[in-house]
Coordinates of C-alpha atoms and ligand atoms in Angstrom, one line a residue:
X1 CA -0.4 0.2 0.2
X2 CA 1.1 3.5 -1.1
X3 CA 2.3 6.0 2.1
X4 CA 0.0 9.1 2.2
X5 CA 2.7 11.3 3.3
X6 CA 6.8 10.9 2.5
X7 CA 9.5 13.1 5.3
X8 CA 13.1 13.3 3.4
X9 CA 15.7 14.4 5.5
X10 CA 15.4 12.2 9.5
X11 CA 17.8 14.2 11.5
X12 CA 15.8 14.8 14.8
X13 CA 13.4 17.4 13.9
X14 CA 12.2 15.1 10.6
X15 CA 12.5 12.0 12.6
X16 CA 10.2 12.9 15.4
X17 CA 7.7 14.3 12.4
X18 CA 7.6 11.0 10.9
X19 CA 7.0 9.0 14.0
X20 CA 4.3 12.2 14.4
X21 CA 2.2 11.6 11.5
X22 CA 3.2 7.9 11.9
X23 CA 1.5 7.6 15.7
X24 CA -1.3 9.8 13.9
X25 CA -2.5 6.4 11.6
X26 CA -0.9 7.9 8.5
X27 CA 1.5 5.7 6.1
X28 CA 4.6 7.1 6.3
X29 CA 7.4 7.5 3.3
X30 CA 10.8 7.8 5.1
X31 CA 14.2 8.7 3.4
X32 CA 17.0 10.1 4.4
X33 CA 20.5 10.8 2.2
X34 CA 22.1 8.5 4.3
X35 CA 20.5 5.7 4.6
X36 CA 21.9 4.9 8.3
X37 CA 19.8 7.2 9.6
X38 CA 16.7 5.9 7.9
X39 CA 17.7 2.5 9.1
X40 CA 17.9 3.4 13.2
X41 CA 14.0 5.3 13.0
X42 CA 12.6 1.8 11.5
X43 CA 14.3 0.0 14.2
X44 CA 14.2 2.4 17.4
X45 CA 10.3 3.8 16.6
X46 CA 9.2 1.1 13.3
X47 CA 6.4 -0.3 16.1
X48 CA 5.1 3.1 16.2
X49 CA 3.4 3.2 13.3
X50 CA 3.6 2.9 9.7
X51 CA 6.9 3.8 7.9
X52 CA 7.6 3.0 5.0
X53 CA 11.7 3.0 4.6
X54 CA 13.5 3.7 0.8
X55 CA 16.9 4.1 0.7
X56 CA 16.9 6.0 -2.7
X57 CA 14.4 9.1 -3.6
X58 CA 13.4 6.7 -6.3
X59 CA 11.8 4.5 -4.2
X60 CA 10.7 7.4 -1.6
X61 CA 9.1 8.8 -4.4
X62 CA 7.9 6.2 -6.1
X63 CA 6.3 5.3 -2.4
X64 CA 3.6 7.6 -2.0
X65 CA -0.1 7.9 -3.6
X66 CA -0.9 11.2 -5.4
X67 CA -0.9 13.7 -5.7
X68 CA 2.9 13.0 -3.5
X69 CA 2.9 14.5 -0.3
X70 CA 7.0 14.7 0.5
X71 CA 8.0 17.2 3.5
X72 CA 11.2 18.2 3.3
X73 CA 13.2 18.5 6.7
X74 CA 16.5 18.9 6.0
X75 CA 19.1 21.2 7.1
X76 CA 18.3 25.2 5.9
X77 CA 19.9 27.0 2.4
X78 CA 21.6 24.8 0.0
X79 CA 20.5 21.2 1.1
X80 CA 17.2 22.3 0.4
X81 CA 18.2 23.9 -3.0
X82 CA 19.6 20.5 -3.9
X83 CA 16.6 18.1 -2.2
X84 CA 14.6 20.2 -4.2
X85 CA 16.5 19.4 -7.4
X86 CA 16.5 16.0 -6.7
X87 CA 13.3 15.7 -6.3
X88 CA 11.7 17.8 -9.3
X89 CA 12.8 15.2 -11.8
X90 CA 10.9 12.4 -10.0
X91 CA 7.6 14.3 -8.9
X92 CA 4.4 14.9 -11.3
X93 CA 1.9 17.6 -11.5
X94 CA -0.1 18.3 -8.6
X95 CA 2.9 16.9 -6.3
X96 CA 3.3 18.8 -3.0
X97 CA 7.0 19.9 -1.8
X98 CA 6.9 21.0 1.5
X99 CA 9.8 22.7 3.0
X100 CA 9.4 21.9 6.7
X101 CA 12.8 23.5 7.5
X102 CA 14.1 27.3 8.7
X103 CA 14.3 29.2 5.4
X104 CA 14.0 32.4 5.2
X105 CA 11.2 33.3 3.6
X106 CA 13.0 34.9 0.0
X107 CA 14.2 31.9 -0.8
X108 CA 10.8 29.8 0.1
X109 CA 9.2 32.7 -2.2
X110 CA 11.7 32.1 -5.1
X111 CA 11.3 28.0 -4.5
X112 CA 7.5 28.7 -4.8
X113 CA 8.0 30.5 -8.2
X114 CA 10.1 27.5 -9.6
X115 CA 8.2 24.8 -8.5
X116 CA 4.6 26.9 -10.0
X117 CA 6.1 26.7 -13.3
X118 CA 6.4 23.4 -13.0
X119 CA 3.3 22.6 -12.2
X120 CA 4.1 21.6 -8.5
X121 CA 2.6 23.1 -5.3
X122 CA 5.6 24.4 -2.3
X123 CA 4.5 24.8 1.0
X124 CA 7.0 26.6 3.2
X125 CA 6.0 25.6 6.2
X126 CA 7.1 27.5 9.6
X127 CA 7.3 24.3 12.4
X128 CA 7.9 25.4 15.8
X129 CA 8.5 23.1 19.4
X130 CA 12.0 22.0 18.5
X131 CA 12.2 18.0 18.8
X132 CA 9.8 17.6 21.5
X133 CA 7.1 19.9 19.6
X134 CA 7.5 17.5 16.3
X135 CA 7.3 14.2 18.3
X136 CA 4.0 15.8 20.0
X137 CA 2.5 18.8 18.5
X138 CA 4.4 21.5 17.4
X139 CA 3.0 24.9 16.1
X140 CA 2.8 24.3 12.3
X141 CA 2.6 27.7 9.8
X142 CA 1.8 26.8 6.5
X143 CA 2.6 28.6 3.3
X144 CA 1.5 27.8 -0.1
X145 CA -1.5 27.9 -2.5
X146 CA -4.9 27.7 -0.5
X147 CA -5.3 24.7 -2.9
X148 CA -1.9 22.8 -1.5
X149 CA -3.8 23.5 1.9
X150 CA -7.3 21.7 1.6
X151 CA -5.1 17.6 1.4
X152 CA -2.9 18.5 3.5
X153 CA -4.2 20.9 5.6
X154 CA -6.1 18.6 8.1
X155 CA -3.1 16.7 8.3
X156 CA -0.7 18.7 9.4
X157 CA -3.7 20.3 11.8
X158 CA -3.4 17.3 13.1
X159 CA 0.0 16.4 14.3
X160 CA 0.4 20.3 15.5
X161 CA -0.4 20.9 19.4
X162 CA -3.7 21.2 20.3
X163 CA -5.5 24.5 22.9
X164 CA -8.7 23.6 23.6
X165 CA -9.6 21.0 21.0
X166 CA -7.8 23.8 18.3
X167 CA -5.2 22.9 16.5
X168 CA -2.4 25.2 16.7
X169 CA -1.2 25.2 12.2
X170 CA -3.9 27.4 9.9
X171 CA -3.1 28.4 6.5
X172 CA -0.7 32.2 6.9
X173 CA -0.8 33.1 3.2
X174 CA 0.2 32.8 0.3
X175 CA 4.5 31.4 -0.8
X176 CA 6.6 32.5 2.0
X177 CA 4.0 34.2 4.6
X178 CA 4.7 30.5 6.1
X179 CA 8.0 31.1 6.9
X180 CA 8.1 34.7 7.5
X181 CA 5.7 34.6 10.2
X182 CA 7.9 32.1 11.8
X183 CA 10.9 33.8 11.2
X184 CA 9.2 36.9 13.2
X185 CA 8.3 33.5 15.9
X186 CA 11.3 33.9 16.7
X187 CA 12.2 37.3 16.7
X188 CA 10.2 37.8 19.6
X189 CA 11.3 34.7 21.4
X190 CA 14.5 36.7 21.0
X191 CA 13.1 40.0 22.7
X192 CA 11.4 37.7 25.2
X193 CA 14.5 35.6 26.6
X194 CA 16.5 38.8 26.2
X195 CA 13.5 40.5 28.8
X196 CA 13.4 37.5 30.9
X197 CA 16.9 37.6 31.6
X198 CA 16.9 41.7 32.3
X199 CA 14.0 40.9 34.7
X200 CA 16.3 38.6 36.7
X201 CA 19.6 40.3 36.1
X202 CA 17.5 43.6 38.5
X203 CA 16.0 41.4 40.5
X204 CA 19.7 39.5 41.7
X205 CA 21.4 43.1 41.6
X206 CA 18.7 44.6 43.3
X207 CA 18.0 42.2 46.0
X208 CA 20.8 39.5 46.4
X209 CA 19.3 37.1 45.8
X210 CA 20.2 33.6 44.7
X211 CA 19.1 31.7 41.4
X212 CA 17.6 29.6 43.8
X213 CA 14.9 31.9 44.9
X214 CA 14.3 33.9 41.5
X215 CA 13.8 30.3 40.5
X216 CA 10.7 30.6 42.7
X217 CA 9.8 34.4 41.9
X218 CA 9.5 33.3 38.6
X219 CA 7.7 29.9 39.6
X220 CA 5.1 31.9 41.2
X221 CA 4.8 34.4 38.1
X222 CA 4.0 31.7 35.9
X223 CA 0.5 31.2 37.4
X224 CA -0.2 34.8 36.5
X225 CA -0.1 37.0 33.4
X226 CA 3.2 35.8 32.6
X227 CA 2.6 31.9 32.3
X228 CA 4.6 30.6 29.5
X229 CA 7.0 28.3 28.4
X230 CA 9.9 30.4 28.5
X231 CA 8.9 31.5 32.6
X232 CA 8.2 27.4 33.0
X233 CA 11.9 26.7 31.3
X234 CA 13.8 29.9 32.6
X235 CA 12.3 28.5 36.6
X236 CA 13.6 25.1 36.0
X237 CA 16.7 26.8 34.4
X238 CA 17.5 28.9 37.8
X239 CA 16.9 26.5 40.1
X240 CA 19.8 23.8 38.0
X241 CA 22.6 22.8 40.4
X242 CA 25.5 21.8 38.5
X243 CA 26.7 18.6 39.3
X244 CA 30.3 18.8 38.6
X245 CA 30.9 22.3 41.5
X246 CA 27.5 22.5 43.0
X247 CA 26.7 26.3 42.1
X248 CA 23.9 27.6 40.3
X249 CA 24.0 26.1 36.9
X250 CA 23.3 30.1 35.9
X251 CA 27.0 31.2 37.7
X252 CA 28.9 27.9 36.1
X253 CA 27.7 28.7 32.1
X254 CA 30.1 31.5 30.0
X255 CA 28.2 34.7 29.2
X256 CA 27.9 34.7 26.0
X257 CA 24.3 34.0 23.8
X258 CA 24.5 32.5 20.6
X259 CA 22.1 32.5 17.5
X260 CA 21.5 30.7 14.4
X261 CA 20.4 33.3 12.2
X262 CA 16.3 34.0 13.0
X263 CA 16.3 37.1 15.4
X264 CA 19.1 38.6 12.5
X265 CA 16.9 37.9 9.8
X266 CA 14.1 39.3 11.3
X267 CA 16.0 43.0 12.0
X268 CA 17.0 42.8 8.4
X269 CA 13.8 42.8 7.3
X270 CA 12.0 44.9 10.2
X271 CA 14.9 47.6 8.0
X272 CA 13.5 47.0 4.8
X273 CA 10.0 47.3 6.1
X274 CA 10.9 50.6 7.8
X275 CA 9.1 48.5 11.4
X276 CA 10.6 49.4 14.1
X277 CA 11.5 46.6 15.7
X278 CA 12.8 47.6 19.0
X279 CA 12.5 45.0 21.2
X280 CA 13.6 42.4 18.9
X281 CA 16.1 44.4 17.5
X282 CA 17.9 44.8 21.3
X283 CA 17.5 41.3 21.6
X284 CA 19.9 40.9 18.7
X285 CA 21.7 43.0 19.4
X286 CA 22.3 42.3 23.2
X287 CA 24.1 38.3 22.2
X288 CA 25.8 40.5 20.1
X289 CA 27.1 42.6 23.0
X290 CA 27.4 39.2 24.8
X291 CA 30.2 37.6 22.4
X292 CA 32.4 40.7 21.7
X293 CA 34.9 40.0 23.4
X294 CA 37.4 41.9 22.7
X295 CA 35.4 45.1 23.3
X296 CA 34.1 44.4 26.6
X297 CA 37.6 43.1 28.1
X298 CA 39.0 46.2 26.1
X299 CA 35.7 47.8 28.4
X300 CA 36.0 46.3 31.5
X301 CA 39.3 47.4 32.3
X302 CA 39.0 50.9 32.0
X303 CA 35.5 52.1 31.8
X304 CA 34.2 53.4 34.6
X305 CA 30.2 52.7 36.5
X306 CA 30.1 55.9 38.2
X307 CA 26.4 54.7 39.5
X308 CA 25.3 53.9 43.0
X309 CA 26.1 50.7 44.7
X310 CA 22.3 49.0 45.2
X311 CA 20.5 47.1 47.7
X312 CA 16.3 47.7 47.3
X313 CA 14.6 49.1 50.3
X314 CA 12.0 46.5 49.7
X315 CA 12.4 43.5 48.1
X316 CA 8.5 42.6 47.1
X317 CA 8.1 45.4 45.9
X318 CA 11.2 45.8 43.6
X319 CA 10.2 42.3 42.3
X320 CA 6.4 43.0 41.6
X321 CA 7.9 46.3 40.0
X322 CA 10.1 43.7 38.0
X323 CA 7.1 41.9 36.9
X324 CA 4.8 44.4 35.9
X325 CA 7.9 46.4 34.1
X326 CA 8.1 43.0 32.7
X327 CA 5.1 42.8 31.0
X328 CA 4.7 45.9 29.5
X329 CA 7.8 45.5 28.0
X330 CA 7.0 42.1 26.5
X331 CA 3.6 43.5 25.1
X332 CA 5.5 46.1 23.3
X333 CA 7.9 43.3 21.4
X334 CA 4.6 41.5 20.8
X335 CA 2.8 44.6 19.1
X336 CA 5.8 45.3 17.3
X337 CA 6.3 42.3 15.7
X338 CA 2.4 42.0 14.7
X339 CA 3.5 45.5 13.2
X340 CA 5.8 43.6 11.4
X341 CA 3.9 41.1 9.9
X342 CA 0.4 43.7 9.2
X343 CA 3.3 45.4 6.7
X344 CA 5.0 42.1 5.6
X345 CA 1.3 40.7 4.9
X346 CA 0.4 44.1 2.9
X347 CA 4.3 44.5 0.9
X348 CA 3.0 40.6 0.2
X349 CA 0.1 40.6 -0.3
X350 CA -0.3 37.8 1.8
X351 CA -3.7 39.0 3.3
X352 CA -2.3 37.5 7.2
X353 CA -5.2 37.3 10.1
X354 CA -3.0 38.5 13.1
X355 CA -5.9 37.2 15.2
X356 CA -5.3 33.6 13.9
X357 CA -1.0 34.3 14.5
X358 CA -1.8 34.6 17.9
X359 CA -3.5 31.6 18.4
X360 CA -1.7 29.3 16.7
X361 CA 1.6 30.4 18.5
X362 CA -0.6 29.4 21.8
X363 CA 0.0 25.7 22.0
X364 CA 3.4 23.7 20.5
X365 CA 6.2 26.5 19.9
X366 CA 8.4 28.4 21.9
X367 CA 6.4 31.9 23.0
X368 CA 3.4 29.8 23.6
X369 CA 1.5 31.9 26.4
X370 CA -1.4 33.1 28.6
X371 CA -1.2 35.9 27.1
X372 CA -2.0 35.2 23.7
X373 CA -5.5 34.7 24.1
X374 CA -5.7 38.3 24.7
X375 CA -4.3 39.4 21.5
X376 CA -6.6 36.7 19.7
X377 CA -9.6 38.7 21.2
X378 CA -7.3 42.3 20.0
X379 CA -7.7 41.2 17.0
X380 CA -10.8 39.4 17.0
X381 CA -12.7 43.3 18.2
X382 CA -10.4 44.6 15.3
X383 CA -9.0 42.9 12.7
X384 CA -7.4 46.6 11.2
X385 CA -6.7 47.0 15.1
X386 CA -3.7 49.4 13.8
X387 CA -1.2 49.4 17.3
X388 CA -1.8 46.2 19.3
X389 CA -1.1 48.7 22.1
X390 CA -3.4 50.3 21.7
X391 CA -6.1 47.8 22.2
X392 CA -8.7 48.7 24.8
X393 CA -7.3 45.4 26.9
X394 CA -3.3 46.7 27.0
X395 CA -3.9 50.2 26.7
X396 CA -5.3 48.8 30.3
X397 CA -2.6 46.6 31.4
X398 CA 0.0 48.8 30.3
X399 CA -1.1 51.7 32.3
X400 CA -1.4 49.7 35.1
X401 CA 2.5 49.4 34.8
X402 CA 3.7 52.3 33.7
X403 CA 4.8 53.8 36.9
X404 CA 6.4 50.6 37.7
X405 CA 8.0 50.2 34.7
X406 CA 9.8 53.8 34.8
X407 CA 10.8 53.0 37.7
X408 CA 12.4 49.8 37.3
X409 CA 14.3 51.8 34.2
X410 CA 15.6 54.3 36.2
X411 CA 16.7 52.4 39.1
X412 CA 18.4 50.2 36.3
X413 CA 20.1 53.6 35.1
X414 CA 21.4 54.7 38.4
X415 CA 22.6 51.5 39.2
X416 CA 24.3 50.6 35.7
X417 CA 22.5 47.5 35.1
X418 CA 22.6 46.9 31.3
X419 CA 18.8 46.8 30.5
X420 CA 18.7 47.8 26.8
X421 CA 15.1 45.9 26.0
X422 CA 12.9 46.8 28.8
X423 CA 14.8 50.9 28.6
X424 CA 13.8 50.1 24.3
X425 CA 10.2 49.1 25.0
X426 CA 9.6 52.1 27.4
X427 CA 11.7 54.3 24.6
X428 CA 9.3 53.0 22.0
X429 CA 5.8 53.5 24.1
X430 CA 6.5 57.4 24.8
X431 CA 7.5 57.4 21.3
X432 CA 4.4 55.9 19.4
X433 CA 2.4 57.9 21.6
X434 CA 3.8 61.4 21.8
X435 CA 2.0 64.4 20.7
X436 CA 5.4 65.5 18.9
X437 CA 7.9 64.2 18.1
X438 CA 11.5 65.3 17.2
X439 CA 11.6 64.2 14.1
X440 CA 10.3 68.2 13.0
X441 CA 13.9 69.0 13.7
X442 CA 15.8 66.4 11.9
X443 CA 14.0 67.4 8.9
X444 CA 15.4 71.2 9.5
X445 CA 18.3 69.4 9.3
X446 CA 17.7 67.5 6.2
X447 CA 16.6 70.4 4.7
X448 CA 19.4 72.6 5.8
X449 CA 22.0 70.5 4.2
X450 CA 20.9 68.4 2.4
X451 CA 17.6 70.2 1.1
X452 CA 15.3 67.8 1.0
X453 CA 12.1 69.0 2.3
X454 CA 9.6 69.4 4.8
X455 CA 5.9 69.3 5.3
X456 CA 4.6 72.2 7.7
X457 CA 2.3 71.3 10.0
X458 CA -0.4 74.5 8.8
X459 CA -1.3 73.0 5.3
X460 CA -0.8 71.0 2.4
X461 CA 2.9 71.0 -0.1
X462 CA 6.3 70.7 0.7
X463 CA 8.9 73.5 1.3
X464 CA 12.5 74.2 1.3
X465 CA 14.3 76.7 3.0
X466 CA 17.2 78.7 1.8
X467 CA 19.2 78.2 4.5
X468 CA 22.4 79.1 3.1
X469 CA 20.5 83.3 1.6
X470 CA 18.1 85.0 3.3
X471 CA 16.5 81.9 4.5
X472 CA 13.0 82.5 2.5
X473 CA 10.4 79.5 2.0
X474 CA 9.5 77.9 -1.2
X475 CA 7.2 75.6 -2.3
X476 CA 9.5 72.2 -3.3
Ligands
NDP501 P1 20.0 19.3 10.9 O1 19.5 20.9 10.5 O2 20.9 19.6 11.8 O3 20.3 18.8 9.6 C1 20.5 17.2 9.2 C2 19.8 16.8 8.0 O4 20.3 17.6 7.0 C3 20.3 14.9 8.1 O5 19.5 14.5 7.6 C4 20.9 15.2 6.7 O6 21.6 13.8 5.6 C5 20.4 16.2 5.8 N1 21.0 17.1 5.5 C6 22.4 18.0 4.8 N2 23.0 18.4 4.1 C7 21.8 17.8 3.2 C8 21.8 17.5 1.6 N3 23.1 18.4 0.9 N4 21.4 16.7 0.4 C9 20.3 16.2 1.6 N5 20.0 15.6 3.1 C10 21.3 17.0 3.3 O7 18.0 18.8 11.0 P2 17.6 19.1 11.8 O8 16.7 18.3 12.0 O9 17.9 19.7 13.9 O10 16.6 20.3 11.6 C11 16.3 20.4 9.9 C12 15.7 21.3 9.8 O11 14.2 21.9 10.8 C13 16.7 22.5 10.1 O12 16.0 23.8 8.3 C14 16.3 24.0 11.2 O13 16.1 24.6 10.8 C15 14.9 22.7 11.1 N6 14.3 23.3 12.4 C16 15.3 22.9 13.6 C17 15.0 23.0 14.8 C18 15.5 22.3 16.0 O14 15.2 22.8 17.3 N7 16.5 21.5 15.4 C19 12.9 23.7 15.6 C20 12.8 23.8 14.3 C21 13.3 23.9 13.2 P3 22.2 13.5 6.5 O15 21.5 13.0 7.5 O16 22.5 12.4 4.9 O17 23.8 14.1 6.4

């Protein structure tokens, strides 16, 4: 009997995705460039369902029912192109190729266009949740044609995470929309992690509490508005003790954060679109700063702190301030991420439903959180909401946090604790709500040195002032 779906690329992610399909009763064709991974999957997990293993790509394709559905789960980049090339000669019109790896969305757009010419559907699909998610239910963000989603969608929905019985999978939009949304998901993940790290650092430096004590604080936070996977694992990481030294695990880990590139892509794209995603950008740069070893060494030797020593008077009140500041900053980071999705949706004609994105991120993925329900509700109240922060629920929540947020950022500055994400989120908040911005002065400067012109508050048209002559104004 022919297989209903195939997975090629059986490293941790592909292997678990294949098992997930099999456990849901699908007959799954499996293939990997080197056959050893295929045999090991069958040896270790062959009894979990119906697997149809093939050593060659040709046999793999032949083992699939038509229209064929082939999931590619290999290293993103050149490997994906190599596999697509190999598949092209073997597939027939109407077949569906699903790239479930972490592709950069412009690559997905390119591949989709190329395969469409050959009569094939190409579905760039974001998958979040790591190996655990791939096996037990990830959040799935498929792009591609609506037509391909008709047959593929139900299968993906079935293996996805469920929240209140609803699948964490929906058709995101055409061509690269799925991979785009996955990219922004990862960017938000960066911001969320950085904000949590800053909250931890503030509490540690302000109160002198131990990592284990702060783990308990995060555990408490996880039963309130901040309840999320990242807060939960933060408590676990902070509570972990290094077996070798008996010290807190966080104290023995080198403080240089790495990245695989999706945060960088998110920031690069935001620059292209002109969307201020300051929370994600600061988080990405904070990782870069942590890894700037020669700079940090040079700075440590000579740069004075000129900051006051710190011991907060009322630790409980301070910790509550940090919690509120964290929530408010987090709302900013998400609001910015959703702005980026809206801008790209407009740019590429994707028609992405932002509320639906918040919904499919509620389970399976790394940023899953209680708070996403509030975002879905906000977009249900107003699908065209221009700014998530301006939704009535979030204005209320931020209103309650604002004084605390300002106190925390002030204390961080006074005591020399770096809080790029907390501080920049507050600056964004104050910027976006300002009646007037000093951008007016920048327009004057630009007109002065480059005759770049400006508009006036009291009428239409563009103008230029003769800065180096009599400073008269004329229409431009
Ligand atoms: P890797 O990214 O480590 O890739 C290894 C797989 O790619 C192996 O199956 C390997 O085959 C195959 N491969 C590499 N080069 C080629 C090539 N030129 N031709 C054919 N096959 C090739 O695997 P992961 O399982 O970690 O990730 C798979 C994808 O999922 C990646 O795109 C990744 O970014 C994405 N992803 C990963 C997550 C994670 O938590 N790891 C989470 C979400 C997405 P061989 O065994 O023969 O070397």
